[in-house]
Amino acid sequence: MIIANYEHRLPTLFDVGLIRRRAAERGALWDDVHSLYFKAFLLRENGQYGAIANSYSSLYLWQSDAAFHDFLVEGCYKVVTDSFGRAPILTNTVLEARRGPETSAAFVYIEQCDIPLDNDLTKAFTDEQERCRDVSNQRGVVVAVVSVDTLNWRFKRILVCSEARGDAGVGYEVLYLAQPMLQSLHRAP
């Protein structure tokens, strides 16, 4: 699995209503995309949920690198570049992804944690996988994902939730969650 996301910073006076309409119009187009567990259309609105600026983001959990490849070469990202320009797409290898007890998403939280140089990587990976399984069982969780950025040696923890959480990282409002394969993810025991 691969987690991919990009973010477009928007001007302070940007009409975020345009982003809300875009997500409402385009979200359902992703509901049946083969090899996609989910795509979240995300907004950070200045003054809301701790945001100090406006930004529009997309977050994808792809089944494989081949699926992400197809997204790029078949022109799906062109729709974004035509509207907002070319943002860097951050991709990480997924270590664990688990469905939670909820089905309706309102927020996504992203937390990045550096892996200290002297850490035993095997143990660090195992610990993060276990943490992800534990978190996925918490009330309000739709899906929990942990991935690794091997360029910068850090974990990226992603939590898709039905409710606001103040302690889970940088928060984004979910405008639309397409979930073509989300139900096929395992639930933690």
mmCIF file of C-alpha atoms in Angstrom:
data_model
loop_
_atom_site.group_PDB
_atom_site.id
_atom_site.type_symbol
_atom_site.label_atom_id
_atom_site.label_comp_id
_atom_site.label_asym_id
_atom_site.label_seq_id
_atom_site.Cartn_x
_atom_site.Cartn_y
_atom_site.Cartn_z
ATOM 1 C CA MET A 1 0.000 0.000 0.000
ATOM 2 C CA ILE A 2 1.014 3.570 -0.642
ATOM 3 C CA ILE A 3 -0.306 6.688 1.054
ATOM 4 C CA ALA A 4 -0.086 9.827 -1.087
ATOM 5 C CA ASN A 5 -1.028 13.400 -0.327
ATOM 6 C CA TYR A 6 -0.546 16.893 -1.625
ATOM 7 C CA GLU A 7 -1.534 20.301 -0.338
ATOM 8 C CA HIS A 8 -2.222 23.626 -2.036
ATOM 9 C CA ARG A 9 -1.831 26.737 0.086
ATOM 10 C CA LEU A 10 -4.621 29.220 -0.649
ATOM 11 C CA PRO A 11 -4.667 33.012 -0.190
ATOM 12 C CA THR A 12 -6.132 34.310 3.060
ATOM 13 C CA LEU A 13 -9.101 35.906 1.302
ATOM 14 C CA PHE A 14 -9.740 32.894 -0.944
ATOM 15 C CA ASP A 15 -13.414 31.873 -1.098
ATOM 16 C CA VAL A 16 -13.220 28.396 0.479
ATOM 17 C CA GLY A 17 -16.811 27.901 -0.638
ATOM 18 C CA LEU A 18 -15.307 27.160 -4.064
ATOM 19 C CA ILE A 19 -13.329 24.296 -2.522
ATOM 20 C CA ARG A 20 -16.401 22.963 -0.746
ATOM 21 C CA ARG A 21 -18.339 22.983 -4.043
ATOM 22 C CA ARG A 22 -15.445 21.349 -5.896
ATOM 23 C CA ALA A 23 -15.331 18.485 -3.381
ATOM 24 C CA ALA A 24 -19.107 18.052 -3.536
ATOM 25 C CA GLU A 25 -19.029 17.968 -7.341
ATOM 26 C CA ARG A 26 -15.934 15.788 -7.809
ATOM 27 C CA GLY A 27 -16.075 13.504 -4.766
ATOM 28 C CA ALA A 28 -18.455 10.915 -6.154
ATOM 29 C CA LEU A 29 -16.192 10.463 -9.207
ATOM 30 C CA TRP A 30 -13.808 8.607 -6.870
ATOM 31 C CA ASP A 31 -16.379 6.299 -5.270
ATOM 32 C CA ASP A 32 -15.680 3.435 -7.682
ATOM 33 C CA VAL A 33 -11.967 3.834 -8.436
ATOM 34 C CA HIS A 34 -10.354 0.418 -8.652
ATOM 35 C CA SER A 35 -7.376 -0.155 -6.312
ATOM 36 C CA LEU A 36 -8.172 2.835 -4.065
ATOM 37 C CA TYR A 37 -9.034 2.264 -0.422
ATOM 38 C CA PHE A 38 -9.998 5.900 0.068
ATOM 39 C CA LYS A 39 -9.528 9.448 -1.136
ATOM 40 C CA ALA A 40 -10.185 12.316 1.272
ATOM 41 C CA PHE A 41 -10.881 15.836 0.013
ATOM 42 C CA LEU A 42 -9.507 18.021 2.814
ATOM 43 C CA LEU A 43 -9.702 21.662 3.855
ATOM 44 C CA ARG A 44 -7.846 23.735 6.418
ATOM 45 C CA GLU A 45 -9.733 26.980 6.843
ATOM 46 C CA ASN A 46 -8.083 29.972 8.464
ATOM 47 C CA GLY A 47 -9.436 30.367 12.000
ATOM 48 C CA GLN A 48 -11.085 26.918 12.105
ATOM 49 C CA TYR A 49 -9.783 23.941 14.113
ATOM 50 C CA GLY A 50 -6.423 25.598 14.785
ATOM 51 C CA ALA A 51 -5.627 26.528 11.167
ATOM 52 C CA ILE A 52 -3.790 29.816 10.620
ATOM 53 C CA ALA A 53 -4.047 29.643 6.814
ATOM 54 C CA ASN A 54 -6.264 28.201 4.096
ATOM 55 C CA SER A 55 -5.252 25.069 2.228
ATOM 56 C CA TYR A 56 -6.834 22.401 0.067
ATOM 57 C CA SER A 57 -5.478 18.848 0.168
ATOM 58 C CA SER A 58 -6.106 15.372 -1.098
ATOM 59 C CA LEU A 59 -5.131 12.178 0.694
ATOM 60 C CA TYR A 60 -5.134 8.776 -1.026
ATOM 61 C CA LEU A 61 -4.592 5.253 0.238
ATOM 62 C CA TRP A 62 -3.669 3.198 -2.841
ATOM 63 C CA GLN A 63 -3.637 -0.579 -2.906
ATOM 64 C CA SER A 64 -0.325 -0.674 -4.797
ATOM 65 C CA ASP A 65 2.321 1.392 -6.520
ATOM 66 C CA ALA A 66 0.791 0.283 -9.852
ATOM 67 C CA ALA A 67 -2.486 1.969 -8.872
ATOM 68 C CA PHE A 68 -0.656 5.184 -7.983
ATOM 69 C CA HIS A 69 1.260 4.915 -11.266
ATOM 70 C CA ASP A 70 -2.025 4.701 -13.180
ATOM 71 C CA PHE A 71 -3.375 7.747 -11.326
ATOM 72 C CA LEU A 72 -0.384 9.744 -12.543
ATOM 73 C CA VAL A 73 -0.017 8.536 -16.129
ATOM 74 C CA GLU A 74 -3.721 8.340 -16.976
ATOM 75 C CA GLY A 75 -4.206 12.060 -16.351
ATOM 76 C CA CYS A 76 -6.113 12.053 -13.056
ATOM 77 C CA TYR A 77 -3.674 14.538 -11.504
ATOM 78 C CA LYS A 78 -4.010 16.838 -14.537
ATOM 79 C CA VAL A 79 -7.399 17.999 -13.264
ATOM 80 C CA VAL A 80 -5.634 19.272 -10.150
ATOM 81 C CA THR A 81 -2.707 20.895 -11.961
ATOM 82 C CA ASP A 82 -5.083 22.656 -14.357
ATOM 83 C CA SER A 83 -6.862 24.276 -11.397
ATOM 84 C CA PHE A 84 -4.181 24.744 -8.733
ATOM 85 C CA GLY A 85 -0.783 24.088 -10.289
ATOM 86 C CA ARG A 86 1.628 21.261 -9.577
ATOM 87 C CA ALA A 87 2.136 20.513 -5.891
ATOM 88 C CA PRO A 88 4.666 17.993 -4.638
ATOM 89 C CA ILE A 89 2.985 14.649 -4.002
ATOM 90 C CA LEU A 90 4.307 13.097 -0.817
ATOM 91 C CA THR A 91 4.278 9.298 -0.933
ATOM 92 C CA ASN A 92 5.105 6.853 1.826
ATOM 93 C CA THR A 93 5.136 3.102 2.209
ATOM 94 C CA VAL A 94 2.288 1.969 4.447
ATOM 95 C CA LEU A 95 3.269 -0.174 7.413
ATOM 96 C CA GLU A 96 -0.269 -0.688 8.728
ATOM 97 C CA ALA A 97 -3.781 0.415 7.797
ATOM 98 C CA ARG A 98 -6.815 -0.630 9.815
ATOM 99 C CA ARG A 99 -10.493 0.177 9.662
ATOM 100 C CA GLY A 100 -12.063 1.560 12.812
ATOM 101 C CA PRO A 101 -15.574 1.210 14.229
ATOM 102 C CA GLU A 102 -16.983 4.359 12.535
ATOM 103 C CA THR A 103 -18.033 4.864 8.913
ATOM 104 C CA SER A 104 -18.652 8.613 8.645
ATOM 105 C CA ALA A 105 -15.599 10.893 8.433
ATOM 106 C CA ALA A 106 -15.463 14.541 9.511
ATOM 107 C CA PHE A 107 -11.738 15.072 10.228
ATOM 108 C CA VAL A 108 -8.301 13.816 9.223
ATOM 109 C CA TYR A 109 -5.290 14.250 11.478
ATOM 110 C CA ILE A 110 -1.719 13.898 10.267
ATOM 111 C CA GLU A 111 1.161 13.567 12.698
ATOM 112 C CA GLN A 112 4.802 13.120 11.718
ATOM 113 C CA CYS A 113 7.324 11.593 14.115
ATOM 114 C CA ASP A 114 11.054 11.416 13.458
ATOM 115 C CA ILE A 115 12.706 8.042 13.998
ATOM 116 C CA PRO A 116 15.789 8.642 16.151
ATOM 117 C CA LEU A 117 19.054 7.610 14.496
ATOM 118 C CA ASP A 118 19.888 5.029 17.152
ATOM 119 C CA ASN A 119 16.478 3.319 17.140
ATOM 120 C CA ASP A 120 16.282 -0.313 16.094
ATOM 121 C CA LEU A 121 14.198 0.057 12.926
ATOM 122 C CA THR A 122 12.620 -3.392 13.121
ATOM 123 C CA LYS A 123 11.386 -2.720 16.638
ATOM 124 C CA ALA A 124 10.281 0.814 15.708
ATOM 125 C CA PHE A 125 8.231 -0.540 12.773
ATOM 126 C CA THR A 126 6.647 -3.234 14.949
ATOM 127 C CA ASP A 127 5.816 -0.722 17.694
ATOM 128 C CA GLU A 128 4.160 1.656 15.189
ATOM 129 C CA GLN A 129 2.126 -1.162 13.652
ATOM 130 C CA GLU A 130 0.882 -2.175 17.097
ATOM 131 C CA ARG A 131 0.099 1.445 17.956
ATOM 132 C CA CYS A 132 -1.894 1.797 14.735
ATOM 133 C CA ARG A 133 -3.937 -1.325 15.519
ATOM 134 C CA ASP A 134 -4.668 -0.001 19.016
ATOM 135 C CA VAL A 135 -5.649 3.462 17.775
ATOM 136 C CA SER A 136 -7.910 2.021 15.079
ATOM 137 C CA ASN A 137 -10.143 0.524 17.782
ATOM 138 C CA GLN A 138 -10.771 3.844 19.509
ATOM 139 C CA ARG A 139 -14.181 5.486 19.485
ATOM 140 C CA GLY A 140 -14.703 7.786 16.527
ATOM 141 C CA VAL A 141 -12.016 6.258 14.281
ATOM 142 C CA VAL A 142 -12.892 5.482 10.656
ATOM 143 C CA VAL A 143 -9.394 4.379 9.629
ATOM 144 C CA ALA A 144 -5.876 4.572 11.072
ATOM 145 C CA VAL A 145 -2.749 4.406 8.913
ATOM 146 C CA VAL A 146 0.948 4.526 9.705
ATOM 147 C CA SER A 147 3.538 4.877 6.977
ATOM 148 C CA VAL A 148 7.252 5.484 6.764
ATOM 149 C CA ASP A 149 9.154 8.174 4.892
ATOM 150 C CA THR A 150 12.524 6.517 4.265
ATOM 151 C CA LEU A 151 14.098 9.662 2.812
ATOM 152 C CA ASN A 152 13.710 11.571 6.094
ATOM 153 C CA TRP A 153 13.245 8.550 8.387
ATOM 154 C CA ARG A 154 9.971 9.538 9.973
ATOM 155 C CA PHE A 155 6.611 7.966 10.576
ATOM 156 C CA LYS A 156 3.457 9.554 9.263
ATOM 157 C CA ARG A 157 0.411 8.713 11.348
ATOM 158 C CA ILE A 158 -2.961 9.368 9.747
ATOM 159 C CA LEU A 159 -6.242 9.224 11.577
ATOM 160 C CA VAL A 160 -9.591 9.590 9.817
ATOM 161 C CA CYS A 161 -12.233 10.384 12.455
ATOM 162 C CA SER A 162 -15.901 11.120 12.892
ATOM 163 C CA GLU A 163 -15.181 13.744 15.551
ATOM 164 C CA ALA A 164 -12.631 16.447 16.361
ATOM 165 C CA ARG A 165 -9.567 15.383 18.367
ATOM 166 C CA GLY A 166 -7.133 17.906 19.756
ATOM 167 C CA ASP A 167 -4.214 15.568 20.350
ATOM 168 C CA ALA A 168 -3.741 13.743 17.058
ATOM 169 C CA GLY A 169 -1.659 16.106 14.887
ATOM 170 C CA VAL A 170 -2.511 18.680 12.229
ATOM 171 C CA GLY A 171 -6.261 18.643 11.647
ATOM 172 C CA TYR A 172 -8.148 18.861 8.366
ATOM 173 C CA GLU A 173 -11.877 19.046 7.738
ATOM 174 C CA VAL A 174 -13.096 16.222 5.500
ATOM 175 C CA LEU A 175 -15.206 17.639 2.696
ATOM 176 C CA TYR A 176 -15.742 14.265 1.052
ATOM 177 C CA LEU A 177 -14.439 10.762 1.698
ATOM 178 C CA ALA A 178 -14.563 8.439 -1.301
ATOM 179 C CA GLN A 179 -14.103 4.908 0.015
ATOM 180 C CA PRO A 180 -14.271 2.389 -2.809
ATOM 181 C CA MET A 181 -12.257 -0.305 -0.984
ATOM 182 C CA LEU A 182 -12.239 0.936 2.612
ATOM 183 C CA GLN A 183 -14.448 -1.895 3.853
ATOM 184 C CA SER A 184 -11.888 -4.434 2.620
ATOM 185 C CA LEU A 185 -9.297 -3.181 5.133
ATOM 186 C CA HIS A 186 -8.967 -5.387 8.197
ATOM 187 C CA ARG A 187 -10.245 -4.369 11.589
ATOM 188 C CA ALA A 188 -7.818 -4.751 14.456
ATOM 189 C CA PRO A 189 -8.602 -7.733 16.718
#
